Amino acid sequence: MIKLYIDWISQPSRAVKAVLDILKVPHEVKALKIQFDEHKSPEFTAIHPLQQLPVLQDGDFTVAESHNIMKYIIKQRNISTNLYPLSDIRQQTRIDQYLDYHHTNTRKCLHLYHSVLISPLKGEKVIPEVLEKEKQDVAKVFSYFENNWLKGRNYICGDQVTLADISACSEMLQLDMIKFDFQKYPITNAWLNRVIRIPEVYQAHNVAFKVIKKQNPSSQFLK
Ligand SMILES: N[C@@H](CCC(=O)N[C@@H](CS)C(=O)NCC(=O)O)C(=O)O
């Protein structure tokens, strides 16, 4: 049986978990806690020396990087899915275009979340100029979603949900933990509500919702 190493609080981990569930690929979840350095244990380091989650083990084959894991499963099992249609090179390329953009753009949401929620908990100093830059970076990402990725479309790559939406949703929803004002971006907000309401995506966020409930009890995303 495939093993999936994740931390429920990690955005790319949740995205991969949701994708495996949507595709109904049987797997065993190995939940680690980054907070307690469980990803730095000798056992996990032997599996993935970069000490990052998520990681998938398919027999003797180890796969890292969330987008790579999602695509590996679809390709290896020849799964027919609109999440990443193997028969449509143009749609694959559109999806890949977003997935590449994600790493150096949408992923910046993490920095703001970290400075606002995690740094104070750890007693780390937050430099005001850095925080301001992080806010600007996130605003740029949301504006780009509003005016480009989602312009005239229900989902990032057209009228059907793809890997792009699931990866992006998991990353952006993390900002709900710091009471980010999603309503400022109505198109993006409506899209986020569509994607998070996919049952498997919602379920993969159960642990994240526990944090949201505590930090932001009036969140629109809580059931
Ligand atoms: N590009 C990677 C990012 C993976 C990543 O940054 N994982 C974080 C959790 S969200 C992690 O494992 N951090 C632990 C560390 O760097 O010590 C992917 O998409 O899988």
Coordinates of C-alpha atoms in Angstrom, one line a residue, residues 21-179:
D21 CA -9.0 11.0 -1.9
I22 CA -10.7 12.5 -5.0
L23 CA -8.9 9.9 -7.2
K24 CA -9.9 7.2 -4.7
V25 CA -6.3 5.9 -4.6
P26 CA -5.9 3.6 -1.5
H27 CA -3.1 4.9 0.7
E28 CA -1.9 4.9 4.3
V29 CA -1.3 8.3 5.9
K30 CA 1.8 8.7 8.1
A31 CA 1.1 12.0 9.9
L32 CA 4.2 13.7 11.3
K33 CA 4.4 16.9 13.3
I34 CA 6.8 19.5 11.9
Q35 CA 6.2 21.5 15.1
F36 CA 8.0 18.7 17.1
D37 CA 10.7 18.2 14.4
E38 CA 9.3 14.7 13.5
H39 CA 10.4 15.4 9.9
K40 CA 14.0 15.6 11.1
S41 CA 14.1 12.1 12.6
P42 CA 16.8 9.8 11.3
E43 CA 14.0 7.5 9.9
F44 CA 12.3 10.3 7.9
T45 CA 15.7 11.8 6.8
A46 CA 16.6 8.5 5.3
I47 CA 13.4 8.6 3.3
H48 CA 13.7 12.3 2.2
P49 CA 17.0 14.0 3.1
L50 CA 15.5 17.4 2.4
Q51 CA 13.3 16.8 5.5
Q52 CA 10.1 18.3 3.9
L53 CA 6.6 17.1 3.6
P54 CA 4.7 15.7 1.8
V55 CA 6.4 12.6 0.6
L56 CA 4.9 9.5 -1.0
Q57 CA 6.4 6.0 -1.0
D58 CA 5.2 3.6 -3.6
G59 CA 7.0 0.4 -2.8
D60 CA 10.7 1.1 -3.2
F61 CA 10.0 4.4 -5.0
T62 CA 10.0 7.7 -3.1
V63 CA 8.3 10.7 -4.6
A64 CA 8.7 14.3 -3.2
E65 CA 7.3 17.7 -4.1
S66 CA 3.5 18.0 -3.8
H67 CA 2.7 18.7 -7.5
N68 CA 5.1 16.0 -8.6
I69 CA 3.4 13.5 -6.3
M70 CA -0.1 14.4 -7.7
K71 CA 1.1 14.0 -11.3
Y72 CA 3.0 10.8 -10.5
I73 CA -0.1 9.1 -9.2
I74 CA -2.2 10.1 -12.2
K75 CA 0.5 9.1 -14.7
Q76 CA 1.6 5.9 -13.0
R77 CA -2.0 4.6 -12.7
N78 CA -3.1 6.1 -16.0
I79 CA -6.1 7.7 -14.3
S80 CA -8.5 9.6 -16.5
T81 CA -9.4 12.8 -14.6
N82 CA -10.1 16.4 -15.3
L83 CA -7.7 17.2 -12.4
Y84 CA -4.9 16.6 -15.0
P85 CA -6.1 15.1 -18.2
L86 CA -3.4 12.9 -19.7
S87 CA -5.0 13.1 -23.2
D88 CA -5.0 16.9 -23.4
I89 CA -1.5 18.4 -23.7
R90 CA -2.8 21.9 -23.8
Q91 CA -4.8 21.6 -20.6
Q92 CA -1.8 19.8 -18.9
T93 CA 0.4 22.7 -20.0
R94 CA -2.1 25.3 -18.6
I95 CA -2.2 23.4 -15.3
D96 CA 1.6 23.1 -15.2
Q97 CA 1.9 26.8 -15.8
Y98 CA -0.1 27.5 -12.7
L99 CA 1.7 24.9 -10.7
D100 CA 5.1 26.5 -11.6
Y101 CA 3.8 30.0 -10.8
H102 CA 2.5 28.7 -7.4
H103 CA 5.9 28.0 -5.9
T104 CA 7.2 31.5 -6.2
N105 CA 3.9 33.4 -5.9
T106 CA 0.9 31.9 -4.2
R107 CA 3.3 30.1 -1.8
K108 CA 4.2 33.6 -0.4
C109 CA 1.0 33.4 1.6
L110 CA 2.9 31.2 3.9
H111 CA 5.3 33.9 4.9
L112 CA 2.6 36.3 6.0
Y113 CA 0.8 33.5 7.9
H114 CA 4.1 32.7 9.6
S115 CA 4.9 36.3 10.6
V116 CA 1.4 37.0 12.0
L117 CA 0.7 33.7 13.7
I118 CA 3.8 31.5 14.2
S119 CA 6.5 34.0 14.9
P120 CA 4.8 35.6 17.9
L121 CA 4.1 32.1 19.3
K122 CA 7.8 31.2 18.9
G123 CA 8.9 34.6 20.4
E124 CA 10.5 35.5 17.1
K125 CA 10.8 39.2 16.3
V126 CA 8.9 40.4 13.2
I127 CA 10.5 43.3 11.4
P128 CA 7.8 45.8 10.4
E129 CA 9.3 46.4 6.9
V130 CA 9.4 42.6 6.2
L131 CA 5.8 42.3 7.4
E132 CA 4.7 45.1 5.1
K133 CA 6.5 43.5 2.1
E134 CA 4.8 40.2 2.9
K135 CA 1.4 41.9 2.9
Q136 CA 2.2 43.5 -0.5
D137 CA 3.3 40.1 -1.9
V138 CA 0.0 38.5 -0.8
A139 CA -2.1 41.5 -2.2
K140 CA -0.2 41.0 -5.5
V141 CA -1.1 37.3 -5.6
F142 CA -4.8 37.9 -4.8
S143 CA -5.0 40.7 -7.4
Y144 CA -3.4 38.4 -10.0
F145 CA -6.0 35.8 -9.2
E146 CA -8.8 38.3 -9.4
N147 CA -7.7 39.9 -12.7
N148 CA -6.0 37.0 -14.4
W149 CA -6.2 33.4 -13.2
L150 CA -9.9 33.6 -12.5
K151 CA -11.0 36.2 -15.0
G152 CA -14.0 34.9 -16.9
R153 CA -13.5 31.3 -15.5
N154 CA -14.9 29.3 -12.7
Y155 CA -11.6 27.6 -12.1
I156 CA -7.9 28.5 -12.7
C157 CA -7.7 26.5 -15.9
G158 CA -11.2 26.7 -17.2
D159 CA -14.6 25.3 -16.2
Q160 CA -13.4 22.3 -14.4
V161 CA -11.5 21.9 -11.2
T162 CA -7.8 20.8 -11.6
L163 CA -4.7 20.2 -9.5
A164 CA -4.1 24.0 -9.8
D165 CA -7.2 24.9 -7.8
I166 CA -6.6 22.3 -5.1
S167 CA -3.0 23.4 -4.6
A168 CA -3.9 27.1 -4.6
C169 CA -6.9 26.7 -2.3
S170 CA -4.9 24.9 0.3
E171 CA -2.3 27.6 0.4
M172 CA -4.7 30.6 0.3
L173 CA -7.0 29.2 2.9
Q174 CA -4.2 29.1 5.4
L175 CA -4.7 32.9 5.6
D176 CA -8.0 32.4 7.2
M177 CA -6.1 31.6 10.4
I178 CA -4.9 35.2 10.5
K179 CA -8.3 36.6 9.6

